[in-house]
GROMACS .gro file of C-alpha atoms in nm:
model
  391
    1MET     CA    1   4.040   3.734  -0.972
    2ASP     CA    2   4.250   3.750  -1.265
    3ALA     CA    3   4.205   3.819  -1.639
    4VAL     CA    4   4.283   3.457  -1.725
    5GLU     CA    5   4.027   3.339  -1.480
    6TYR     CA    6   3.778   3.558  -1.533
    7LYS     CA    7   3.802   3.440  -1.899
    8LYS     CA    8   3.741   3.046  -1.798
    9ASP     CA    9   3.474   3.152  -1.611
   10VAL     CA   10   3.317   3.347  -1.883
   11LEU     CA   11   3.372   3.047  -2.140
   12ASN     CA   12   3.252   2.822  -1.901
   13MET     CA   13   2.901   3.034  -1.875
   14ILE     CA   14   2.910   3.043  -2.230
   15ILE     CA   15   2.941   2.647  -2.279
   16ILE     CA   16   2.685   2.584  -2.024
   17LYS     CA   17   2.397   2.827  -2.191
   18LYS     CA   18   2.482   2.672  -2.499
   19LYS     CA   19   2.439   2.324  -2.396
   20TYR     CA   20   2.124   2.447  -2.214
   21LEU     CA   21   1.978   2.630  -2.562
   22LEU     CA   22   2.060   2.282  -2.730
   23CYS     CA   23   1.913   2.081  -2.456
   24THR     CA   24   1.595   2.335  -2.483
   25PHE     CA   25   1.582   2.343  -2.901
   26ILE     CA   26   1.628   1.937  -2.896
   27TYR     CA   27   1.304   1.877  -2.610
   28VAL     CA   28   1.122   2.139  -2.831
   29ILE     CA   29   1.212   1.964  -3.138
   30LEU     CA   30   1.085   1.645  -2.961
   31ILE     CA   31   0.745   1.768  -2.846
   32GLY     CA   32   0.670   1.921  -3.179
   33PHE     CA   33   0.765   1.549  -3.356
   34LEU     CA   34   0.556   1.377  -3.089
   35SER     CA   35   0.252   1.609  -3.119
   36ALA     CA   36   0.271   1.564  -3.512
   37CYS     CA   37   0.278   1.223  -3.468
   38SER     CA   38  -0.011   1.183  -3.236
   39HIS     CA   39  -0.196   1.428  -3.451
   40THR     CA   40  -0.106   1.191  -3.747
   41SER     CA   41  -0.184   0.886  -3.547
   42ALA     CA   42  -0.539   1.041  -3.436
   43SER     CA   43  -0.643   1.156  -3.803
   44ASN     CA   44  -0.564   0.797  -3.963
   45SER     CA   45  -0.747   0.652  -3.676
   46THR     CA   46  -1.034   0.864  -3.745
   47ASP     CA   47  -1.012   0.793  -4.118
   48LYS     CA   48  -1.017   0.411  -4.045
   49GLU     CA   49  -1.316   0.390  -3.806
   50SER     CA   50  -1.473   0.618  -4.081
   51ALA     CA   51  -1.353   0.322  -4.322
   52GLY     CA   52  -1.428   0.047  -4.111
   53THR     CA   53  -1.206  -0.141  -3.888
   54LYS     CA   54  -1.206  -0.432  -3.675
   55TYR     CA   55  -1.279  -0.185  -3.411
   56ALA     CA   56  -1.528   0.066  -3.524
   57PRO     CA   57  -1.697  -0.109  -3.833
   58TYR     CA   58  -1.910   0.132  -4.062
   59ILE     CA   59  -2.228  -0.053  -4.106
   60ASP     CA   60  -2.564   0.138  -4.302
   61GLU     CA   61  -2.843  -0.020  -4.156
   62GLU     CA   62  -3.042   0.099  -4.406
   63LYS     CA   63  -2.837   0.005  -4.728
   64LYS     CA   64  -2.768  -0.305  -4.588
   65HIS     CA   65  -2.413  -0.234  -4.659
   66ILE     CA   66  -2.102  -0.270  -4.417
   67ILE     CA   67  -1.696  -0.134  -4.446
   68LEU     CA   68  -1.429  -0.332  -4.218
   69ASP     CA   69  -1.052  -0.386  -4.263
   70MET     CA   70  -1.010  -0.675  -4.004
   71ASN     CA   71  -0.589  -0.658  -4.080
   72ASP     CA   72  -0.394  -0.551  -4.337
   73TYR     CA   73  -0.506  -0.867  -4.558
   74VAL     CA   74  -0.877  -0.915  -4.498
   75HIS     CA   75  -1.120  -0.628  -4.635
   76ILE     CA   76  -1.496  -0.626  -4.621
   77ASP     CA   77  -1.674  -0.369  -4.832
   78ALA     CA   78  -2.029  -0.550  -4.873
   79ASP     CA   79  -2.405  -0.588  -4.862
   80TYR     CA   80  -2.552  -0.811  -4.662
   81SER     CA   81  -2.879  -0.963  -4.642
   82ILE     CA   82  -3.122  -1.117  -4.390
   83PRO     CA   83  -3.444  -1.319  -4.473
   84ASP     CA   84  -3.733  -1.140  -4.342
   85VAL     CA   85  -3.876  -1.396  -4.139
   86TYR     CA   86  -3.514  -1.435  -3.930
   87ALA     CA   87  -3.524  -1.068  -3.863
   88ASP     CA   88  -3.556  -1.133  -3.490
   89LEU     CA   89  -3.277  -1.345  -3.518
   90LYS     CA   90  -3.518  -1.669  -3.392
   91MET     CA   91  -3.583  -1.983  -3.600
   92ASN     CA   92  -3.697  -2.313  -3.522
   93ARG     CA   93  -3.451  -2.608  -3.528
   94ILE     CA   94  -3.476  -2.807  -3.887
   95LEU     CA   95  -3.370  -3.195  -3.920
   96ALA     CA   96  -3.350  -3.348  -4.250
   97SER     CA   97  -3.260  -3.687  -4.376
   98ARG     CA   98  -3.173  -3.855  -4.729
   99PRO     CA   99  -3.499  -4.068  -4.869
  100LEU     CA  100  -3.513  -4.373  -5.067
  101ILE     CA  101  -3.672  -4.278  -5.421
  102ASN     CA  102  -3.956  -4.485  -5.498
  103GLU     CA  103  -3.816  -4.691  -5.754
  104GLU     CA  104  -4.141  -4.866  -5.927
  105LYS     CA  105  -4.275  -4.528  -5.942
  106CYS     CA  106  -4.001  -4.376  -6.114
  107LYS     CA  107  -3.985  -4.654  -6.353
  108GLU     CA  108  -4.374  -4.636  -6.404
  109ILE     CA  109  -4.341  -4.238  -6.479
  110PHE     CA  110  -4.007  -4.236  -6.698
  111LEU     CA  111  -4.042  -4.571  -6.864
  112GLY     CA  112  -4.411  -4.645  -6.919
  113ASP     CA  113  -4.507  -4.938  -7.036
  114ARG     CA  114  -4.183  -5.025  -7.200
  115ILE     CA  115  -4.007  -5.332  -7.055
  116ILE     CA  116  -3.617  -5.295  -7.013
  117GLU     CA  117  -3.369  -5.553  -6.796
  118PRO     CA  118  -3.173  -5.316  -6.604
  119GLU     CA  119  -2.768  -5.299  -6.579
  120ILE     CA  120  -2.690  -5.309  -6.216
  121ASP     CA  121  -2.322  -5.144  -6.118
  122SER     CA  122  -2.227  -5.240  -5.788
  123GLY     CA  123  -1.977  -5.170  -5.515
  124TYR     CA  124  -2.098  -4.807  -5.407
  125TYR     CA  125  -2.129  -4.694  -5.090
  126SER     CA  126  -2.292  -4.382  -4.908
  127ARG     CA  127  -2.271  -4.275  -4.540
  128GLU     CA  128  -2.653  -4.248  -4.525
  129ILE     CA  129  -2.775  -4.594  -4.613
  130GLY     CA  130  -2.374  -4.788  -4.636
  131ASN     CA  131  -2.371  -5.042  -4.976
  132TYR     CA  132  -2.576  -5.030  -5.269
  133ASP     CA  133  -2.588  -5.089  -5.618
  134MET     CA  134  -2.711  -4.835  -5.910
  135GLU     CA  135  -2.952  -4.968  -6.171
  136TYR     CA  136  -2.941  -4.850  -6.543
  137TYR     CA  137  -3.248  -4.860  -6.755
  138HIS     CA  138  -3.133  -4.775  -7.176
  139ASP     CA  139  -3.388  -4.807  -7.442
  140SER     CA  140  -3.332  -4.611  -7.808
  141ASP     CA  141  -3.507  -4.312  -7.664
  142VAL     CA  142  -3.462  -4.311  -7.259
  143THR     CA  143  -3.202  -4.374  -6.998
  144LEU     CA  144  -3.306  -4.401  -6.638
  145SER     CA  145  -3.048  -4.424  -6.366
  146LEU     CA  146  -3.194  -4.518  -6.015
  147GLU     CA  147  -2.948  -4.449  -5.749
  148LYS     CA  148  -3.130  -4.584  -5.414
  149MET     CA  149  -3.159  -4.218  -5.296
  150ASP     CA  150  -3.078  -3.971  -5.653
  151MET     CA  151  -3.223  -4.073  -6.024
  152PHE     CA  152  -3.190  -3.909  -6.328
  153ALA     CA  153  -3.370  -3.915  -6.679
  154CYS     CA  154  -3.315  -3.830  -7.005
  155TYR     CA  155  -3.471  -3.865  -7.353
  156LYS     CA  156  -3.389  -3.833  -7.756
  157ASN     CA  157  -3.225  -3.480  -7.813
  158ASN     CA  158  -3.199  -3.372  -7.466
  159GLU     CA  159  -2.816  -3.297  -7.582
  160LYS     CA  160  -2.950  -3.048  -7.817
  161ILE     CA  161  -3.082  -2.835  -7.590
  162GLU     CA  162  -2.856  -2.878  -7.301
  163ASN     CA  163  -2.552  -2.784  -7.497
  164CYS     CA  164  -2.742  -2.425  -7.534
  165LEU     CA  165  -2.772  -2.423  -7.160
  166PHE     CA  166  -2.481  -2.272  -6.960
  167ASP     CA  167  -2.582  -2.241  -6.543
  168ASP     CA  168  -2.305  -2.183  -6.357
  169GLU     CA  169  -2.248  -1.814  -6.285
  170ARG     CA  170  -1.854  -1.846  -6.178
  171PHE     CA  171  -1.796  -1.865  -6.587
  172ASP     CA  172  -1.827  -1.590  -6.848
  173SER     CA  173  -2.010  -1.867  -7.046
  174TYR     CA  174  -2.320  -1.869  -6.841
  175ASN     CA  175  -2.638  -1.769  -7.045
  176LEU     CA  176  -2.933  -1.825  -6.821
  177ASP     CA  177  -3.031  -1.481  -6.827
  178LYS     CA  178  -3.020  -1.497  -7.201
  179TYR     CA  179  -3.376  -1.671  -7.162
  180SER     CA  180  -3.724  -1.557  -7.028
  181LEU     CA  181  -3.860  -1.631  -6.709
  182ASP     CA  182  -4.216  -1.483  -6.815
  183LYS     CA  183  -4.258  -1.572  -7.145
  184GLU     CA  184  -4.515  -1.857  -7.245
  185LEU     CA  185  -4.399  -2.118  -7.478
  186SER     CA  186  -4.681  -2.207  -7.717
  187PHE     CA  187  -4.734  -2.574  -7.595
  188GLY     CA  188  -4.828  -2.514  -7.242
  189SER     CA  189  -4.782  -2.284  -6.903
  190ARG     CA  190  -4.502  -2.308  -6.715
  191ASP     CA  191  -4.747  -2.307  -6.383
  192GLU     CA  192  -4.957  -2.613  -6.527
  193ILE     CA  193  -4.639  -2.831  -6.621
  194PHE     CA  194  -4.472  -2.705  -6.254
  195LYS     CA  195  -4.789  -2.872  -6.106
  196ILE     CA  196  -4.682  -3.242  -6.284
  197ILE     CA  197  -4.356  -3.160  -6.159
  198LYS     CA  198  -4.421  -3.126  -5.799
  199LYS     CA  199  -4.630  -3.421  -5.771
  200THR     CA  200  -4.375  -3.677  -5.949
  201TYR     CA  201  -4.118  -3.531  -5.689
  202LYS     CA  202  -4.303  -3.576  -5.413
  203ASP     CA  203  -4.426  -3.951  -5.546
  204ALA     CA  204  -4.130  -4.063  -5.705
  205VAL     CA  205  -3.840  -3.901  -5.512
  206GLY     CA  206  -4.007  -3.860  -5.182
  207ILE     CA  207  -3.926  -3.467  -5.135
  208ASP     CA  208  -4.094  -3.132  -5.118
  209ILE     CA  209  -4.044  -2.883  -5.356
  210SER     CA  210  -4.046  -2.507  -5.303
  211ASP     CA  211  -4.361  -2.319  -5.501
  212ASN     CA  212  -4.081  -2.068  -5.558
  213TYR     CA  213  -3.917  -2.220  -5.906
  214LYS     CA  214  -3.753  -2.060  -6.173
  215ALA     CA  215  -3.859  -2.204  -6.567
  216TYR     CA  216  -3.668  -2.035  -6.800
  217ALA     CA  217  -3.858  -2.054  -7.181
  218LEU     CA  218  -3.604  -2.176  -7.402
  219ASP     CA  219  -3.735  -2.082  -7.760
  220HIS     CA  220  -3.581  -2.209  -8.051
  221LYS     CA  221  -3.479  -1.899  -8.184
  222THR     CA  222  -3.282  -1.751  -7.876
  223LEU     CA  223  -3.144  -2.168  -7.823
  224TYR     CA  224  -3.001  -2.128  -8.200
  225GLN     CA  225  -2.844  -1.819  -8.082
  226GLU     CA  226  -2.670  -1.916  -7.783
  227GLN     CA  227  -2.557  -2.240  -7.969
  228ASN     CA  228  -2.390  -1.980  -8.236
  229ALA     CA  229  -2.230  -1.759  -7.948
  230HIS     CA  230  -2.084  -2.100  -7.812
  231LEU     CA  231  -1.963  -2.298  -8.057
  232ASP     CA  232  -1.658  -2.341  -7.941
  233LEU     CA  233  -1.782  -2.520  -7.653
  234ILE     CA  234  -2.034  -2.675  -7.804
  235GLU     CA  235  -1.845  -2.849  -8.125
  236GLU     CA  236  -1.633  -3.068  -7.907
  237SER     CA  237  -1.958  -3.254  -7.863
  238GLY     CA  238  -2.013  -3.223  -8.257
  239SER     CA  239  -2.363  -3.181  -8.181
  240ALA     CA  240  -2.427  -2.794  -8.307
  241THR     CA  241  -2.677  -2.793  -8.562
  242ASP     CA  242  -2.901  -2.588  -8.816
  243GLN     CA  243  -3.204  -2.773  -8.772
  244TRP     CA  244  -3.415  -2.568  -8.515
  245SER     CA  245  -3.789  -2.503  -8.517
  246GLU     CA  246  -4.067  -2.461  -8.265
  247GLU     CA  247  -4.022  -2.818  -8.162
  248ASP     CA  248  -3.743  -2.776  -8.020
  249ASP     CA  249  -3.933  -2.519  -7.769
  250ALA     CA  250  -3.903  -2.608  -7.383
  251TYR     CA  251  -3.884  -2.533  -7.070
  252TYR     CA  252  -3.575  -2.556  -6.820
  253PHE     CA  253  -3.728  -2.579  -6.413
  254VAL     CA  254  -3.460  -2.501  -6.135
  255LEU     CA  255  -3.633  -2.637  -5.845
  256TYR     CA  256  -3.565  -2.566  -5.445
  257GLN     CA  257  -3.648  -2.661  -5.124
  258ASP     CA  258  -3.725  -2.416  -4.892
  259VAL     CA  259  -3.796  -2.375  -4.476
  260ASP     CA  260  -4.031  -2.069  -4.416
  261GLY     CA  261  -4.014  -1.960  -4.772
  262VAL     CA  262  -3.631  -1.965  -4.741
  263PRO     CA  263  -3.423  -2.149  -4.991
  264ILE     CA  264  -3.216  -2.402  -4.889
  265TYR     CA  265  -2.855  -2.358  -4.984
  266GLN     CA  266  -2.776  -2.630  -5.311
  267ASN     CA  267  -2.404  -2.611  -5.383
  268GLY     CA  268  -2.195  -2.868  -5.243
  269TYR     CA  269  -1.935  -2.797  -4.986
  270GLY     CA  270  -1.611  -2.979  -4.794
  271ASP     CA  271  -1.465  -3.287  -4.904
  272ILE     CA  272  -1.752  -3.500  -4.930
  273PHE     CA  273  -1.525  -3.863  -4.933
  274GLU     CA  274  -1.363  -3.748  -4.611
  275GLY     CA  275  -1.743  -3.716  -4.470
  276ILE     CA  276  -1.675  -3.375  -4.350
  277GLY     CA  277  -1.869  -3.179  -4.637
  278VAL     CA  278  -2.250  -3.217  -4.850
  279ASP     CA  279  -2.260  -3.279  -5.212
  280TYR     CA  280  -2.463  -3.046  -5.411
  281THR     CA  281  -2.808  -3.058  -5.459
  282GLU     CA  282  -2.952  -3.106  -5.820
  283LEU     CA  283  -3.346  -3.066  -5.884
  284THR     CA  284  -3.378  -2.986  -6.252
  285VAL     CA  285  -3.628  -3.025  -6.540
  286LEU     CA  286  -3.634  -2.999  -6.888
  287TYR     CA  287  -3.968  -3.034  -7.032
  288ASN     CA  288  -4.100  -2.955  -7.407
  289LYS     CA  289  -4.416  -3.069  -7.595
  290ASN     CA  290  -4.401  -3.447  -7.596
  291GLY     CA  291  -4.349  -3.443  -7.146
  292TRP     CA  292  -4.015  -3.497  -7.013
  293LEU     CA  293  -3.708  -3.449  -7.178
  294ASP     CA  294  -3.449  -3.453  -6.886
  295VAL     CA  295  -3.505  -3.512  -6.498
  296ARG     CA  296  -3.259  -3.464  -6.251
  297ALA     CA  297  -3.301  -3.535  -5.844
  298TYR     CA  298  -2.977  -3.566  -5.690
  299ARG     CA  299  -2.955  -3.505  -5.262
  300GLY     CA  300  -3.294  -3.362  -5.196
  301TYR     CA  301  -3.398  -3.396  -4.846
  302CYS     CA  302  -3.705  -3.481  -4.636
  303ILE     CA  303  -3.755  -3.215  -4.372
  304GLU     CA  304  -3.855  -3.201  -4.005
  305LYS     CA  305  -3.937  -2.859  -3.817
  306THR     CA  306  -3.928  -2.904  -3.440
  307GLU     CA  307  -4.052  -2.716  -3.177
  308GLU     CA  308  -3.724  -2.624  -3.040
  309GLU     CA  309  -3.626  -2.286  -3.103
  310GLN     CA  310  -3.297  -2.151  -3.161
  311LYS     CA  311  -3.120  -1.802  -3.091
  312ILE     CA  312  -2.939  -1.697  -3.445
  313ILE     CA  313  -2.594  -1.505  -3.389
  314SER     CA  314  -2.597  -1.149  -3.515
  315LEU     CA  315  -2.396  -1.006  -3.798
  316GLU     CA  316  -2.135  -0.835  -3.516
  317GLN     CA  317  -2.117  -1.168  -3.358
  318ALA     CA  318  -2.016  -1.344  -3.668
  319LEU     CA  319  -1.755  -1.107  -3.776
  320GLU     CA  320  -1.644  -1.203  -3.445
  321SER     CA  321  -1.613  -1.522  -3.538
  322LEU     CA  322  -1.451  -1.465  -3.885
  323SER     CA  323  -1.197  -1.240  -3.736
  324ARG     CA  324  -1.056  -1.505  -3.515
  325LYS     CA  325  -1.018  -1.719  -3.811
  326PHE     CA  326  -0.775  -1.483  -3.988
  327GLU     CA  327  -0.607  -1.424  -3.684
  328LEU     CA  328  -0.518  -1.783  -3.663
  329ASN     CA  329  -0.517  -1.890  -3.997
  330VAL     CA  330  -0.451  -1.607  -4.292
  331ASP     CA  331  -0.151  -1.638  -4.480
  332GLN     CA  332   0.050  -1.307  -4.507
  333GLY     CA  333   0.006  -1.173  -4.855
  334GLU     CA  334  -0.303  -1.305  -4.913
  335GLU     CA  335  -0.618  -1.097  -4.984
  336TRP     CA  336  -0.927  -1.182  -4.906
  337ASN     CA  337  -1.139  -0.952  -5.022
  338ILE     CA  338  -1.507  -1.005  -4.916
  339ASN     CA  339  -1.824  -0.882  -5.114
  340ASP     CA  340  -2.182  -1.023  -4.998
  341ILE     CA  341  -2.247  -1.166  -4.665
  342SER     CA  342  -2.551  -1.342  -4.617
  343LEU     CA  343  -2.774  -1.554  -4.394
  344GLN     CA  344  -2.871  -1.860  -4.536
  345LEU     CA  345  -3.032  -2.191  -4.463
  346VAL     CA  346  -2.773  -2.501  -4.542
  347PRO     CA  347  -2.751  -2.859  -4.504
  348VAL     CA  348  -2.493  -3.019  -4.238
  349HIS     CA  349  -2.446  -3.377  -4.212
  350ILE     CA  350  -2.455  -3.483  -3.835
  351ASN     CA  351  -2.380  -3.842  -3.844
  352GLY     CA  352  -2.525  -4.158  -4.051
  353ASN     CA  353  -2.845  -4.050  -4.230
  354ASN     CA  354  -2.928  -3.747  -4.004
  355TYR     CA  355  -2.878  -3.375  -4.116
  356GLU     CA  356  -2.954  -3.062  -3.958
  357ILE     CA  357  -3.080  -2.756  -4.184
  358LYS     CA  358  -2.903  -2.468  -4.041
  359PRO     CA  359  -2.871  -2.094  -4.058
  360VAL     CA  360  -2.526  -2.013  -4.158
  361TRP     CA  361  -2.377  -1.665  -4.212
  362MET     CA  362  -2.175  -1.692  -4.538
  363PHE     CA  363  -1.889  -1.447  -4.658
  364GLN     CA  364  -1.814  -1.443  -5.050
  365GLY     CA  365  -1.553  -1.306  -5.182
  366ILE     CA  366  -1.240  -1.301  -5.400
  367ASN     CA  367  -0.919  -1.429  -5.343
  368PRO     CA  368  -0.709  -1.505  -5.663
  369LYS     CA  369  -0.497  -1.802  -5.492
  370THR     CA  370  -0.820  -2.019  -5.424
  371MET     CA  371  -0.940  -2.277  -5.695
  372PHE     CA  372  -1.144  -2.064  -5.919
  373GLY     CA  373  -1.029  -1.673  -5.747
  374PHE     CA  374  -1.281  -1.674  -5.509
  375PHE     CA  375  -1.393  -1.813  -5.187
  376ASN     CA  376  -1.697  -1.877  -4.965
  377ILE     CA  377  -1.671  -1.899  -4.598
  378MET     CA  378  -1.960  -2.045  -4.378
  379ILE     CA  379  -2.020  -1.955  -3.988
  380ASP     CA  380  -2.269  -2.174  -3.815
  381ALA     CA  381  -2.519  -1.901  -3.727
  382VAL     CA  382  -2.617  -2.081  -3.388
  383SER     CA  383  -2.299  -2.210  -3.251
  384GLY     CA  384  -2.083  -1.913  -3.405
  385LYS     CA  385  -1.820  -2.190  -3.551
  386GLU     CA  386  -1.706  -2.206  -3.894
  387ILE     CA  387  -1.850  -2.490  -4.062
  388VAL     CA  388  -1.625  -2.514  -4.364
  389GLN     CA  389  -1.435  -2.260  -4.648
  390GLU     CA  390  -1.556  -2.357  -5.010
  391THR     CA  391  -1.295  -2.257  -5.258
   0.00000   0.00000   0.00000
C-alpha cells in the first residue's frame, strides 16, 4: 500500500468515526430531550391531577368542594351541596299542576265589603288552561288583579315601602340584608301573622306554603336610611319622602313551597313564550298594623307525592353530562367559571297543566358574555339530560 492510498484510508476512517460520533451525539441529545419532555409531561399531569382535571377531579367530601378543569375553557372551583334528605340519592317522583284561584274568596279577603265593578281584560292564553280573561278591581285605596291562576293585591302607601326594597341579589342595589330577620315589630309577631298568610294562600290561591319562610322587619328608621341610600333609583318614581314613623313599620314575607322540607326553585328559566321554559314564582306579602299592604301569588303549584321511587344521579355522573354539553357547544375563547353546584328541586313543564318537581343538578358561575355576566346550567338529576341554560 503506497502512501497516497494509506492517507485515503486514514481519512475515510476519520470521516466514518466523525459520522459515528455525530450520530451518537444526536442520539444522546434526542434521548435527553425526550426524557425531559416525558418528565415535564408527567410533572404537568401530576399538577393537573392535583388541581383537578376531567380525568382526575379533586373532590373534598369533607368540605364539599370540587376543583376540575374540563378543558381550556371550562373551569370548576366550587362548593357543592345535596339536601340531607336526598343524601342516599333517592326520592319519590313528584307531580304538580297549577291551580285555579278561588276568585270569590280573593274578593272576600282583599276587597272586604267593597262593591266594585271589575274591568275585564281579554285575549290572554296559557298552555295550562287555554284562553282566559283577567279581572281588575280598583278603588281609592286598593287594587286587586285576578288572573285565573295568579293574583295580586296592593293597598295605599305600598309604593312608599316597596321603593326601599331591592331584592334581586344579582345587582349592587340589593338590600334585604339590611333588614332584620329576628326583630319583632310592635304591632305583631311574624309567626302569628304567618298563620294568617298561610291560611289565606291555601283558601284563596289553592297552594300550600312552607313553614320555612323569611320575614324581614322593615322598621321605619331603616326604611328611611335605605331610601336615602338609593335616591338615584327612587327619585325616578317621585316618591322619596322625609315623612317616616312607626306607622310605616311592616313585615316583608318571602314565601316558599317545599317537598320533604326542600324549597322549590322559584327563578324562571328558558323561553316561556316558546313553551319550553317555566316562568318565575313569586310568593310575597307586605303586612303592616292595618293588615295587607301588598300580596303576590304568581305561579304556585299543587303538589302530589307519588310512591314511585327515582334514583338521583351522582355528582360525578352530572359532571359527565356537563362535560358532554361543553364538548358539543363550547365556543373557543369563552370562559365558563363554575363556582357553585347544588342539587335542587325545580318545576319542569311536561304538557298542558302537568308538571313535575324534579331533582336538578345546578351549575352556576360566571361568563362575561352572558346577559348578566353569569349563568346557571340545569342537569336533570334523573335522566342526566340538560333541561335548559338560564342566563
